[in-house]
Amino acid sequence: MNDASAEGHEADSLLAAFALGSLDLDEQAELEALLATSPAHQKELRQLREVTALLPYATLAAEPPAHVKAQLFARVEADRATRLQAPAPSAAAPRVRRPLRNWIMPGFAVALAVLVFALGNLTLTLGSTVRRLDEANRELTTAIAELQQSLSETQGRQETLSGQLADSQEQWLAISNQLLASEDRIGQLNARLAHDEQIVTFVSAPGVATRQLAPARPDQSARGEMYMYPGEPNAVVLFSGLPILETGQVYQFWLADGSSEVAAGTFQVDSTGITRLVVQAPREVNAFQRVMVTVEPDGGSITPGTTVVLTGSL
C-alpha cells in the first residue's frame, strides 16, 4: 500500500472519529487542513454527521454491563497516562508535521461499535415497525371485509323485512276490506232483523185481520196471507211456494177497487219461495175490494199484466 492510500485510509478512519467528536486538537487541526482541500472528504464528513445525528433515535438508552464500562475507563486512563509521560516538545524545535496515524483510538473503537450496534437496532426497529404496520393493515383489511359482509347481510334483512311489511300491509288491507264487508252485512242483517221484528209485532198484535191469497191456477201451489188493521193504510203479506222468476222479471202486488188497480210494491223470492211484503196503501186497506200478484218486467208496471199468480178478496 502506497503512502497516499495509507493516508486516505487514515483520513477515512479519522473522519468517523471527527464526526463523533473524539479527536484531540492536533489531529483535529490536521484533519481540518485536509478537509479544506478535499471536497470528497467534506461530503463523506457530512454523511457521517447525518448518521451520527440519528443515533439518539436509533435505540433506547441502555446501561452497559459493568465489566465493559470498567474496561473502557481503564483503557482511557492508560491512554491518558501515556500522554502525560511523553516528553514535551522543545519550544525552540520546529513543529514537524506528523503523518496521519493508521490507528483507531479506543474511544473511537467503542463509538464505532456503538454506531454499528445502534444502526443494527435501528434496522431491527424499523423492520419490526414495518411488520407491525403490515399486520395492522391486514387486520384492518379483514375488519373492513367483515364490516362490508355485515352491511350486506343487514341490507338483505332490511329488504326481507320490507317485503314482509308489504305483505303484512296487503293482508291487513284485505282483512280491513273483509271487516268492512262484514260490517255492511251485519248492518243489513240487523236492518232485516228489525224489519222482521216489526212484521212479527204487526201480525201478532190484537185486532189484526187476516185475508188469504190463493193461486190463480189450480196447478200452482203458491200461497199468500195478508195481515191488516181496519182503517189503516199499512198491511203485511207473507208469501210461500212462489217459483223463482227469470232474469228481468219481478212479482208485483196490486190493490183493486171497482174502478182501478193500485201498485203496492214489487218483490223477489229466493230458492225457498218464501218472502214478505210491507204494503203502503194510498188509503185504508179495507177500502179496496180485492188484491192480486202478477209477474211484471223488472221495475214494475203501471197497470197489471196478464200473468196473474195469486188473488184474494178483502
PDB file of C-alpha atoms in Angstrom:
ATOM      1  CA  MET A   1       0.000   0.000   0.000  1.00  0.00           C
ATOM      2  CA  ASN A   2       1.484   3.421  -1.009  1.00  0.00           C
ATOM      3  CA  ASP A   3       1.577   6.500   1.238  1.00  0.00           C
ATOM      4  CA  ALA A   4      -1.356   8.195  -0.475  1.00  0.00           C
ATOM      5  CA  SER A   5      -3.583   5.119   0.026  1.00  0.00           C
ATOM      6  CA  ALA A   6      -2.488   4.819   3.650  1.00  0.00           C
ATOM      7  CA  GLU A   7      -3.214   8.466   4.325  1.00  0.00           C
ATOM      8  CA  GLY A   8      -6.603   8.136   2.618  1.00  0.00           C
ATOM      9  CA  HIS A   9      -7.476   5.131   4.782  1.00  0.00           C
ATOM     10  CA  GLU A  10      -6.290   7.004   7.892  1.00  0.00           C
ATOM     11  CA  ALA A  11      -8.346  10.042   6.876  1.00  0.00           C
ATOM     12  CA  ASP A  12     -11.469   7.861   6.451  1.00  0.00           C
ATOM     13  CA  SER A  13     -10.930   6.429   9.943  1.00  0.00           C
ATOM     14  CA  LEU A  14     -10.357   9.840  11.465  1.00  0.00           C
ATOM     15  CA  LEU A  15     -13.436  11.284   9.706  1.00  0.00           C
ATOM     16  CA  ALA A  16     -15.680   8.896  11.666  1.00  0.00           C
ATOM     17  CA  ALA A  17     -13.904   9.851  14.902  1.00  0.00           C
ATOM     18  CA  PHE A  18     -14.213  13.557  13.981  1.00  0.00           C
ATOM     19  CA  ALA A  19     -17.965  13.144  13.353  1.00  0.00           C
ATOM     20  CA  LEU A  20     -18.238  11.628  16.835  1.00  0.00           C
ATOM     21  CA  GLY A  21     -16.084  14.436  18.362  1.00  0.00           C
ATOM     22  CA  SER A  22     -13.352  12.093  19.685  1.00  0.00           C
ATOM     23  CA  LEU A  23     -10.154  13.644  18.120  1.00  0.00           C
ATOM     24  CA  ASP A  24      -7.597  15.638  20.047  1.00  0.00           C
ATOM     25  CA  LEU A  25      -6.738  19.192  18.986  1.00  0.00           C
ATOM     26  CA  ASP A  26      -3.647  18.307  16.893  1.00  0.00           C
ATOM     27  CA  GLU A  27      -5.464  15.575  14.966  1.00  0.00           C
ATOM     28  CA  GLN A  28      -8.497  17.797  14.522  1.00  0.00           C
ATOM     29  CA  ALA A  29      -6.290  20.618  13.105  1.00  0.00           C
ATOM     30  CA  GLU A  30      -4.559  18.260  10.673  1.00  0.00           C
ATOM     31  CA  LEU A  31      -7.913  16.787   9.525  1.00  0.00           C
ATOM     32  CA  GLU A  32      -9.432  20.251   9.054  1.00  0.00           C
ATOM     33  CA  ALA A  33      -6.417  21.176   6.855  1.00  0.00           C
ATOM     34  CA  LEU A  34      -7.114  18.051   4.773  1.00  0.00           C
ATOM     35  CA  LEU A  35     -10.831  18.838   4.546  1.00  0.00           C
ATOM     36  CA  ALA A  36     -10.076  22.357   3.261  1.00  0.00           C
ATOM     37  CA  THR A  37      -8.539  20.844   0.131  1.00  0.00           C
ATOM     38  CA  SER A  38     -10.715  17.691  -0.340  1.00  0.00           C
ATOM     39  CA  PRO A  39     -14.403  18.062  -1.373  1.00  0.00           C
ATOM     40  CA  ALA A  40     -14.751  14.257  -1.306  1.00  0.00           C
ATOM     41  CA  HIS A  41     -13.778  14.126   2.368  1.00  0.00           C
ATOM     42  CA  GLN A  42     -16.121  17.066   3.092  1.00  0.00           C
ATOM     43  CA  LYS A  43     -19.017  15.147   1.538  1.00  0.00           C
ATOM     44  CA  GLU A  44     -18.142  11.986   3.487  1.00  0.00           C
ATOM     45  CA  LEU A  45     -17.979  14.005   6.737  1.00  0.00           C
ATOM     46  CA  ARG A  46     -21.455  15.452   6.084  1.00  0.00           C
ATOM     47  CA  GLN A  47     -22.847  11.945   5.566  1.00  0.00           C
ATOM     48  CA  LEU A  48     -21.183  10.694   8.752  1.00  0.00           C
ATOM     49  CA  ARG A  49     -22.609  13.615  10.720  1.00  0.00           C
ATOM     50  CA  GLU A  50     -26.122  12.866   9.364  1.00  0.00           C
ATOM     51  CA  VAL A  51     -25.795   9.264  10.558  1.00  0.00           C
ATOM     52  CA  THR A  52     -24.442  10.427  13.914  1.00  0.00           C
ATOM     53  CA  ALA A  53     -27.432  12.784  14.310  1.00  0.00           C
ATOM     54  CA  LEU A  54     -29.758   9.764  14.056  1.00  0.00           C
ATOM     55  CA  LEU A  55     -28.013   7.823  16.808  1.00  0.00           C
ATOM     56  CA  PRO A  56     -30.132   9.274  19.682  1.00  0.00           C
ATOM     57  CA  TYR A  57     -33.279   7.955  17.941  1.00  0.00           C
ATOM     58  CA  ALA A  58     -31.903   4.558  16.944  1.00  0.00           C
ATOM     59  CA  THR A  59     -32.482   2.723  20.193  1.00  0.00           C
ATOM     60  CA  LEU A  60     -33.451   3.235  23.764  1.00  0.00           C
ATOM     61  CA  ALA A  61     -30.759   4.276  26.217  1.00  0.00           C
ATOM     62  CA  ALA A  62     -29.212   1.260  27.924  1.00  0.00           C
ATOM     63  CA  GLU A  63     -26.739   0.906  30.779  1.00  0.00           C
ATOM     64  CA  PRO A  64     -23.635  -1.009  29.520  1.00  0.00           C
ATOM     65  CA  PRO A  65     -22.508  -4.018  31.561  1.00  0.00           C
ATOM     66  CA  ALA A  66     -20.196  -3.172  34.477  1.00  0.00           C
ATOM     67  CA  HIS A  67     -17.180  -5.038  33.090  1.00  0.00           C
ATOM     68  CA  VAL A  68     -17.455  -3.248  29.722  1.00  0.00           C
ATOM     69  CA  LYS A  69     -17.607   0.130  31.451  1.00  0.00           C
ATOM     70  CA  ALA A  70     -14.578  -0.787  33.645  1.00  0.00           C
ATOM     71  CA  GLN A  71     -12.521  -1.914  30.635  1.00  0.00           C
ATOM     72  CA  LEU A  72     -13.396   1.261  28.729  1.00  0.00           C
ATOM     73  CA  PHE A  73     -12.389   3.597  31.564  1.00  0.00           C
ATOM     74  CA  ALA A  74      -9.204   1.565  32.167  1.00  0.00           C
ATOM     75  CA  ARG A  75      -8.160   1.983  28.529  1.00  0.00           C
ATOM     76  CA  VAL A  76      -8.967   5.692  28.578  1.00  0.00           C
ATOM     77  CA  GLU A  77      -6.934   6.122  31.788  1.00  0.00           C
ATOM     78  CA  ALA A  78      -3.983   4.170  30.329  1.00  0.00           C
ATOM     79  CA  ASP A  79      -4.041   6.333  27.211  1.00  0.00           C
ATOM     80  CA  ARG A  80      -4.111   9.471  29.373  1.00  0.00           C
ATOM     81  CA  ALA A  81      -1.148   8.223  31.450  1.00  0.00           C
ATOM     82  CA  THR A  82       0.850   7.513  28.293  1.00  0.00           C
ATOM     83  CA  ARG A  83       0.212  11.027  27.057  1.00  0.00           C
ATOM     84  CA  LEU A  84       1.294  12.553  30.355  1.00  0.00           C
ATOM     85  CA  GLN A  85       4.540  10.522  30.438  1.00  0.00           C
ATOM     86  CA  ALA A  86       5.553  11.503  26.904  1.00  0.00           C
ATOM     87  CA  PRO A  87       8.312  14.220  26.826  1.00  0.00           C
ATOM     88  CA  ALA A  88       7.050  17.662  25.905  1.00  0.00           C
ATOM     89  CA  PRO A  89       8.402  19.006  22.608  1.00  0.00           C
ATOM     90  CA  SER A  90      11.086  21.696  22.806  1.00  0.00           C
ATOM     91  CA  ALA A  91       9.786  25.194  22.359  1.00  0.00           C
ATOM     92  CA  ALA A  92      12.663  26.046  20.079  1.00  0.00           C
ATOM     93  CA  ALA A  93      12.342  22.962  17.942  1.00  0.00           C
ATOM     94  CA  PRO A  94      10.408  23.488  14.746  1.00  0.00           C
ATOM     95  CA  ARG A  95       6.986  21.792  14.569  1.00  0.00           C
ATOM     96  CA  VAL A  96       7.196  18.758  12.348  1.00  0.00           C
ATOM     97  CA  ARG A  97       4.006  17.644  10.639  1.00  0.00           C
ATOM     98  CA  ARG A  98       3.097  14.213  11.917  1.00  0.00           C
ATOM     99  CA  PRO A  99       1.854  11.706   9.411  1.00  0.00           C
ATOM    100  CA  LEU A 100      -1.709  10.626   9.903  1.00  0.00           C
ATOM    101  CA  ARG A 101      -1.562   7.572  12.090  1.00  0.00           C
ATOM    102  CA  ASN A 102      -3.072   4.335  10.991  1.00  0.00           C
ATOM    103  CA  TRP A 103      -4.972   3.716  14.225  1.00  0.00           C
ATOM    104  CA  ILE A 104      -8.324   3.967  15.783  1.00  0.00           C
ATOM    105  CA  MET A 105      -8.384   5.235  19.320  1.00  0.00           C
ATOM    106  CA  PRO A 106     -10.078   3.135  21.992  1.00  0.00           C
ATOM    107  CA  GLY A 107     -12.865   5.712  22.343  1.00  0.00           C
ATOM    108  CA  PHE A 108     -13.396   5.723  18.590  1.00  0.00           C
ATOM    109  CA  ALA A 109     -13.481   1.926  18.507  1.00  0.00           C
ATOM    110  CA  VAL A 110     -16.149   1.870  21.184  1.00  0.00           C
ATOM    111  CA  ALA A 111     -18.053   4.705  19.475  1.00  0.00           C
ATOM    112  CA  LEU A 112     -17.871   2.910  16.146  1.00  0.00           C
ATOM    113  CA  ALA A 113     -19.132  -0.286  17.780  1.00  0.00           C
ATOM    114  CA  VAL A 114     -21.954   1.676  19.366  1.00  0.00           C
ATOM    115  CA  LEU A 115     -22.715   3.205  15.951  1.00  0.00           C
ATOM    116  CA  VAL A 116     -22.844  -0.203  14.301  1.00  0.00           C
ATOM    117  CA  PHE A 117     -24.934  -1.602  17.139  1.00  0.00           C
ATOM    118  CA  ALA A 118     -27.273   1.397  17.014  1.00  0.00           C
ATOM    119  CA  LEU A 119     -27.698   1.117  13.265  1.00  0.00           C
ATOM    120  CA  GLY A 120     -28.431  -2.585  13.682  1.00  0.00           C
ATOM    121  CA  ASN A 121     -31.016  -1.818  16.336  1.00  0.00           C
ATOM    122  CA  LEU A 122     -32.467   0.896  14.120  1.00  0.00           C
ATOM    123  CA  THR A 123     -32.776  -1.601  11.265  1.00  0.00           C
ATOM    124  CA  LEU A 124     -34.391  -4.163  13.563  1.00  0.00           C
ATOM    125  CA  THR A 125     -36.716  -1.499  14.982  1.00  0.00           C
ATOM    126  CA  LEU A 126     -37.726  -0.330  11.520  1.00  0.00           C
ATOM    127  CA  GLY A 127     -38.248  -3.938  10.411  1.00  0.00           C
ATOM    128  CA  SER A 128     -40.378  -4.652  13.481  1.00  0.00           C
ATOM    129  CA  THR A 129     -42.355  -1.451  12.878  1.00  0.00           C
ATOM    130  CA  VAL A 130     -42.925  -2.412   9.240  1.00  0.00           C
ATOM    131  CA  ARG A 131     -44.102  -5.883  10.297  1.00  0.00           C
ATOM    132  CA  ARG A 132     -46.481  -4.393  12.884  1.00  0.00           C
ATOM    133  CA  LEU A 133     -47.834  -1.946  10.316  1.00  0.00           C
ATOM    134  CA  ASP A 134     -48.278  -4.760   7.795  1.00  0.00           C
ATOM    135  CA  GLU A 135     -50.080  -6.883  10.399  1.00  0.00           C
ATOM    136  CA  ALA A 136     -52.267  -3.931  11.395  1.00  0.00           C
ATOM    137  CA  ASN A 137     -53.043  -3.332   7.713  1.00  0.00           C
ATOM    138  CA  ARG A 138     -54.077  -6.978   7.255  1.00  0.00           C
ATOM    139  CA  GLU A 139     -56.258  -6.793  10.374  1.00  0.00           C
ATOM    140  CA  LEU A 140     -57.830  -3.564   9.107  1.00  0.00           C
ATOM    141  CA  THR A 141     -58.463  -5.150   5.699  1.00  0.00           C
ATOM    142  CA  THR A 142     -60.103  -8.150   7.386  1.00  0.00           C
ATOM    143  CA  ALA A 143     -62.209  -5.870   9.602  1.00  0.00           C
ATOM    144  CA  ILE A 144     -63.341  -3.854   6.560  1.00  0.00           C
ATOM    145  CA  ALA A 145     -64.277  -7.053   4.714  1.00  0.00           C
ATOM    146  CA  GLU A 146     -66.236  -8.300   7.728  1.00  0.00           C
ATOM    147  CA  LEU A 147     -67.949  -4.911   8.043  1.00  0.00           C
ATOM    148  CA  GLN A 148     -68.904  -4.983   4.357  1.00  0.00           C
ATOM    149  CA  GLN A 149     -70.263  -8.518   4.781  1.00  0.00           C
ATOM    150  CA  SER A 150     -72.248  -7.432   7.833  1.00  0.00           C
ATOM    151  CA  LEU A 151     -73.576  -4.416   5.931  1.00  0.00           C
ATOM    152  CA  SER A 152     -74.604  -6.649   3.026  1.00  0.00           C
ATOM    153  CA  GLU A 153     -76.393  -9.043   5.396  1.00  0.00           C
ATOM    154  CA  THR A 154     -78.111  -6.107   7.126  1.00  0.00           C
ATOM    155  CA  GLN A 155     -79.312  -4.758   3.774  1.00  0.00           C
ATOM    156  CA  GLY A 156     -80.607  -8.234   2.884  1.00  0.00           C
ATOM    157  CA  ARG A 157     -82.507  -8.434   6.178  1.00  0.00           C
ATOM    158  CA  GLN A 158     -83.920  -4.949   5.587  1.00  0.00           C
ATOM    159  CA  GLU A 159     -85.139  -5.972   2.134  1.00  0.00           C
ATOM    160  CA  THR A 160     -86.698  -9.116   3.598  1.00  0.00           C
ATOM    161  CA  LEU A 161     -88.399  -7.121   6.349  1.00  0.00           C
ATOM    162  CA  SER A 162     -89.614  -4.578   3.781  1.00  0.00           C
ATOM    163  CA  GLY A 163     -91.136  -7.403   1.729  1.00  0.00           C
ATOM    164  CA  GLN A 164     -92.737  -8.918   4.813  1.00  0.00           C
ATOM    165  CA  LEU A 165     -94.061  -5.498   5.816  1.00  0.00           C
ATOM    166  CA  ALA A 166     -95.550  -5.001   2.350  1.00  0.00           C
ATOM    167  CA  ASP A 167     -97.179  -8.448   2.549  1.00  0.00           C
ATOM    168  CA  SER A 168     -98.492  -7.632   6.026  1.00  0.00           C
ATOM    169  CA  GLN A 169     -99.920  -4.349   4.774  1.00  0.00           C
ATOM    170  CA  GLU A 170    -101.650  -6.153   1.904  1.00  0.00           C
ATOM    171  CA  GLN A 171    -103.020  -8.748   4.319  1.00  0.00           C
ATOM    172  CA  TRP A 172    -104.181  -6.020   6.693  1.00  0.00           C
ATOM    173  CA  LEU A 173    -105.875  -4.202   3.803  1.00  0.00           C
ATOM    174  CA  ALA A 174    -107.610  -7.414   2.766  1.00  0.00           C
ATOM    175  CA  ILE A 175    -108.706  -8.061   6.359  1.00  0.00           C
ATOM    176  CA  SER A 176    -109.921  -4.454   6.638  1.00  0.00           C
ATOM    177  CA  ASN A 177    -111.953  -4.852   3.452  1.00  0.00           C
ATOM    178  CA  GLN A 178    -113.410  -8.123   4.749  1.00  0.00           C
ATOM    179  CA  LEU A 179    -114.216  -6.417   8.041  1.00  0.00           C
ATOM    180  CA  LEU A 180    -115.966  -3.571   6.253  1.00  0.00           C
ATOM    181  CA  ALA A 181    -117.906  -6.067   4.140  1.00  0.00           C
ATOM    182  CA  SER A 182    -118.814  -7.988   7.280  1.00  0.00           C
ATOM    183  CA  GLU A 183    -119.929  -4.797   8.975  1.00  0.00           C
ATOM    184  CA  ASP A 184    -122.114  -3.967   5.959  1.00  0.00           C
ATOM    185  CA  ARG A 185    -123.537  -7.469   6.018  1.00  0.00           C
ATOM    186  CA  ILE A 186    -124.144  -7.210   9.755  1.00  0.00           C
ATOM    187  CA  GLY A 187    -125.855  -3.872   9.183  1.00  0.00           C
ATOM    188  CA  GLN A 188    -128.068  -5.417   6.552  1.00  0.00           C
ATOM    189  CA  LEU A 189    -128.885  -8.349   8.796  1.00  0.00           C
ATOM    190  CA  ASN A 190    -129.659  -6.028  11.697  1.00  0.00           C
ATOM    191  CA  ALA A 191    -131.945  -3.968   9.481  1.00  0.00           C
ATOM    192  CA  ARG A 192    -133.645  -7.126   8.251  1.00  0.00           C
ATOM    193  CA  LEU A 193    -133.973  -8.379  11.814  1.00  0.00           C
ATOM    194  CA  ALA A 194    -135.523  -5.108  12.892  1.00  0.00           C
ATOM    195  CA  HIS A 195    -137.850  -5.287   9.906  1.00  0.00           C
ATOM    196  CA  ASP A 196    -138.766  -8.870  10.733  1.00  0.00           C
ATOM    197  CA  GLU A 197    -139.415  -7.937  14.348  1.00  0.00           C
ATOM    198  CA  GLN A 198    -141.663  -5.153  13.136  1.00  0.00           C
ATOM    199  CA  ILE A 199    -143.544  -7.583  10.929  1.00  0.00           C
ATOM    200  CA  VAL A 200    -143.872 -10.126  13.732  1.00  0.00           C
ATOM    201  CA  THR A 201    -145.162  -7.416  16.040  1.00  0.00           C
ATOM    202  CA  PHE A 202    -147.581  -6.274  13.356  1.00  0.00           C
ATOM    203  CA  VAL A 203    -149.035  -9.697  12.513  1.00  0.00           C
ATOM    204  CA  SER A 204    -149.292 -10.781  16.160  1.00  0.00           C
ATOM    205  CA  ALA A 205    -150.902  -7.639  17.517  1.00  0.00           C
ATOM    206  CA  PRO A 206    -154.512  -7.858  18.800  1.00  0.00           C
ATOM    207  CA  GLY A 207    -157.251  -6.835  16.339  1.00  0.00           C
ATOM    208  CA  VAL A 208    -155.315  -7.679  13.198  1.00  0.00           C
ATOM    209  CA  ALA A 209    -157.446  -9.003  10.317  1.00  0.00           C
ATOM    210  CA  THR A 210    -156.239 -11.831   8.086  1.00  0.00           C
ATOM    211  CA  ARG A 211    -157.007 -12.443   4.411  1.00  0.00           C
ATOM    212  CA  GLN A 212    -155.894 -15.415   2.296  1.00  0.00           C
ATOM    213  CA  LEU A 213    -154.452 -15.211  -1.236  1.00  0.00           C
ATOM    214  CA  ALA A 214    -154.978 -18.304  -3.392  1.00  0.00           C
ATOM    215  CA  PRO A 215    -153.256 -19.403  -6.615  1.00  0.00           C
ATOM    216  CA  ALA A 216    -154.863 -18.137  -9.814  1.00  0.00           C
ATOM    217  CA  ARG A 217    -154.491 -21.578 -11.476  1.00  0.00           C
ATOM    218  CA  PRO A 218    -155.165 -24.972  -9.944  1.00  0.00           C
ATOM    219  CA  ASP A 219    -151.710 -26.313 -10.905  1.00  0.00           C
ATOM    220  CA  GLN A 220    -149.919 -23.738  -8.752  1.00  0.00           C
ATOM    221  CA  SER A 221    -149.049 -24.314  -5.106  1.00  0.00           C
ATOM    222  CA  ALA A 222    -148.223 -20.727  -4.095  1.00  0.00           C
ATOM    223  CA  ARG A 223    -149.990 -19.187  -1.132  1.00  0.00           C
ATOM    224  CA  GLY A 224    -150.309 -15.754   0.487  1.00  0.00           C
ATOM    225  CA  GLU A 225    -151.565 -14.428   3.806  1.00  0.00           C
ATOM    226  CA  MET A 226    -152.342 -10.752   4.345  1.00  0.00           C
ATOM    227  CA  TYR A 227    -152.433  -9.041   7.767  1.00  0.00           C
ATOM    228  CA  MET A 228    -154.131  -5.640   8.126  1.00  0.00           C
ATOM    229  CA  TYR A 229    -155.920  -3.341  10.526  1.00  0.00           C
ATOM    230  CA  PRO A 230    -159.293  -1.891   9.525  1.00  0.00           C
ATOM    231  CA  GLY A 231    -158.949   1.833   8.847  1.00  0.00           C
ATOM    232  CA  GLU A 232    -155.090   1.671   8.494  1.00  0.00           C
ATOM    233  CA  PRO A 233    -153.132   2.083   5.181  1.00  0.00           C
ATOM    234  CA  ASN A 234    -150.457  -0.458   6.227  1.00  0.00           C
ATOM    235  CA  ALA A 235    -150.530  -4.216   5.729  1.00  0.00           C
ATOM    236  CA  VAL A 236    -148.120  -7.157   5.743  1.00  0.00           C
ATOM    237  CA  VAL A 237    -148.291 -10.011   3.241  1.00  0.00           C
ATOM    238  CA  LEU A 238    -146.418 -13.328   3.737  1.00  0.00           C
ATOM    239  CA  PHE A 239    -145.807 -15.458   0.631  1.00  0.00           C
ATOM    240  CA  SER A 240    -144.746 -19.100   0.220  1.00  0.00           C
ATOM    241  CA  GLY A 241    -144.389 -21.536  -2.664  1.00  0.00           C
ATOM    242  CA  LEU A 242    -143.642 -18.893  -5.299  1.00  0.00           C
ATOM    243  CA  PRO A 243    -141.229 -20.026  -8.044  1.00  0.00           C
ATOM    244  CA  ILE A 244    -138.033 -18.108  -8.808  1.00  0.00           C
ATOM    245  CA  LEU A 245    -138.573 -15.810 -11.789  1.00  0.00           C
ATOM    246  CA  GLU A 246    -136.420 -15.459 -14.870  1.00  0.00           C
ATOM    247  CA  THR A 247    -133.912 -12.676 -15.072  1.00  0.00           C
ATOM    248  CA  GLY A 248    -135.593  -9.325 -15.783  1.00  0.00           C
ATOM    249  CA  GLN A 249    -138.887 -10.215 -14.054  1.00  0.00           C
ATOM    250  CA  VAL A 250    -140.408  -9.341 -10.652  1.00  0.00           C
ATOM    251  CA  TYR A 251    -143.574 -10.048  -8.699  1.00  0.00           C
ATOM    252  CA  GLN A 252    -145.869  -7.030  -8.252  1.00  0.00           C
ATOM    253  CA  PHE A 253    -148.639  -6.639  -5.632  1.00  0.00           C
ATOM    254  CA  TRP A 254    -151.893  -4.820  -6.532  1.00  0.00           C
ATOM    255  CA  LEU A 255    -154.843  -3.349  -4.582  1.00  0.00           C
ATOM    256  CA  ALA A 256    -158.050  -3.066  -6.646  1.00  0.00           C
ATOM    257  CA  ASP A 257    -161.409  -1.448  -6.128  1.00  0.00           C
ATOM    258  CA  GLY A 258    -164.332  -1.307  -8.559  1.00  0.00           C
ATOM    259  CA  SER A 259    -162.693   1.162 -10.952  1.00  0.00           C
ATOM    260  CA  SER A 260    -158.853   0.900 -10.739  1.00  0.00           C
ATOM    261  CA  GLU A 261    -155.817  -1.076  -9.646  1.00  0.00           C
ATOM    262  CA  VAL A 262    -153.095   0.479  -7.450  1.00  0.00           C
ATOM    263  CA  ALA A 263    -149.496  -0.846  -7.467  1.00  0.00           C
ATOM    264  CA  ALA A 264    -148.385  -1.534  -3.878  1.00  0.00           C
ATOM    265  CA  GLY A 265    -144.829  -2.850  -4.308  1.00  0.00           C
ATOM    266  CA  THR A 266    -142.569  -5.367  -6.096  1.00  0.00           C
ATOM    267  CA  PHE A 267    -140.560  -8.270  -4.682  1.00  0.00           C
ATOM    268  CA  GLN A 268    -138.453 -11.349  -5.476  1.00  0.00           C
ATOM    269  CA  VAL A 269    -138.199 -14.768  -3.815  1.00  0.00           C
ATOM    270  CA  ASP A 270    -135.202 -16.973  -3.039  1.00  0.00           C
ATOM    271  CA  SER A 271    -134.832 -20.719  -3.546  1.00  0.00           C
ATOM    272  CA  THR A 272    -137.239 -21.378  -0.647  1.00  0.00           C
ATOM    273  CA  GLY A 273    -140.035 -19.457  -2.370  1.00  0.00           C
ATOM    274  CA  ILE A 274    -140.739 -17.602   0.900  1.00  0.00           C
ATOM    275  CA  THR A 275    -140.784 -13.806   1.287  1.00  0.00           C
ATOM    276  CA  ARG A 276    -142.823 -10.955   2.794  1.00  0.00           C
ATOM    277  CA  LEU A 277    -144.009  -7.560   1.685  1.00  0.00           C
ATOM    278  CA  VAL A 278    -144.963  -4.474   3.657  1.00  0.00           C
ATOM    279  CA  VAL A 279    -147.763  -2.693   1.859  1.00  0.00           C
ATOM    280  CA  GLN A 280    -148.147   1.112   1.986  1.00  0.00           C
ATOM    281  CA  ALA A 281    -151.590   1.831   0.515  1.00  0.00           C
ATOM    282  CA  PRO A 282    -152.710   5.352  -0.560  1.00  0.00           C
ATOM    283  CA  ARG A 283    -155.687   4.991   1.810  1.00  0.00           C
ATOM    284  CA  GLU A 284    -157.030   2.483   4.305  1.00  0.00           C
ATOM    285  CA  VAL A 285    -156.517  -1.050   3.040  1.00  0.00           C
ATOM    286  CA  ASN A 286    -160.084  -2.234   3.767  1.00  0.00           C
ATOM    287  CA  ALA A 287    -161.373   0.401   1.257  1.00  0.00           C
ATOM    288  CA  PHE A 288    -160.207  -1.928  -1.545  1.00  0.00           C
ATOM    289  CA  GLN A 289    -162.245  -4.983  -2.618  1.00  0.00           C
ATOM    290  CA  ARG A 290    -159.506  -7.362  -3.807  1.00  0.00           C
ATOM    291  CA  VAL A 291    -155.770  -7.931  -4.163  1.00  0.00           C
ATOM    292  CA  MET A 292    -153.589  -9.855  -6.628  1.00  0.00           C
ATOM    293  CA  VAL A 293    -149.979 -10.681  -7.513  1.00  0.00           C
ATOM    294  CA  THR A 294    -148.755 -10.564 -11.144  1.00  0.00           C
ATOM    295  CA  VAL A 295    -145.482 -11.188 -12.960  1.00  0.00           C
ATOM    296  CA  GLU A 296    -144.114  -7.940 -14.448  1.00  0.00           C
ATOM    297  CA  PRO A 297    -140.913  -6.682 -16.081  1.00  0.00           C
ATOM    298  CA  ASP A 298    -138.096  -5.617 -13.780  1.00  0.00           C
ATOM    299  CA  GLY A 299    -139.033  -2.295 -12.180  1.00  0.00           C
ATOM    300  CA  GLY A 300    -142.781  -2.986 -12.200  1.00  0.00           C
ATOM    301  CA  SER A 301    -145.665  -1.825 -14.376  1.00  0.00           C
ATOM    302  CA  ILE A 302    -148.287   0.915 -14.236  1.00  0.00           C
ATOM    303  CA  THR A 303    -151.126  -1.491 -14.928  1.00  0.00           C
ATOM    304  CA  PRO A 304    -151.326  -5.215 -14.144  1.00  0.00           C
ATOM    305  CA  GLY A 305    -150.113  -7.686 -16.768  1.00  0.00           C
ATOM    306  CA  THR A 306    -151.921 -10.816 -17.848  1.00  0.00           C
ATOM    307  CA  THR A 307    -149.826 -13.260 -15.796  1.00  0.00           C
ATOM    308  CA  VAL A 308    -151.728 -13.423 -12.519  1.00  0.00           C
ATOM    309  CA  VAL A 309    -150.204 -15.667  -9.806  1.00  0.00           C
ATOM    310  CA  LEU A 310    -152.295 -15.011  -6.636  1.00  0.00           C
ATOM    311  CA  THR A 311    -155.657 -13.380  -5.939  1.00  0.00           C
ATOM    312  CA  GLY A 312    -157.705 -12.632  -2.820  1.00  0.00           C
ATOM    313  CA  SER A 313    -160.745 -10.730  -1.557  1.00  0.00           C
ATOM    314  CA  LEU A 314    -160.690  -8.089   1.186  1.00  0.00           C
TER     315      LEU A 314
END
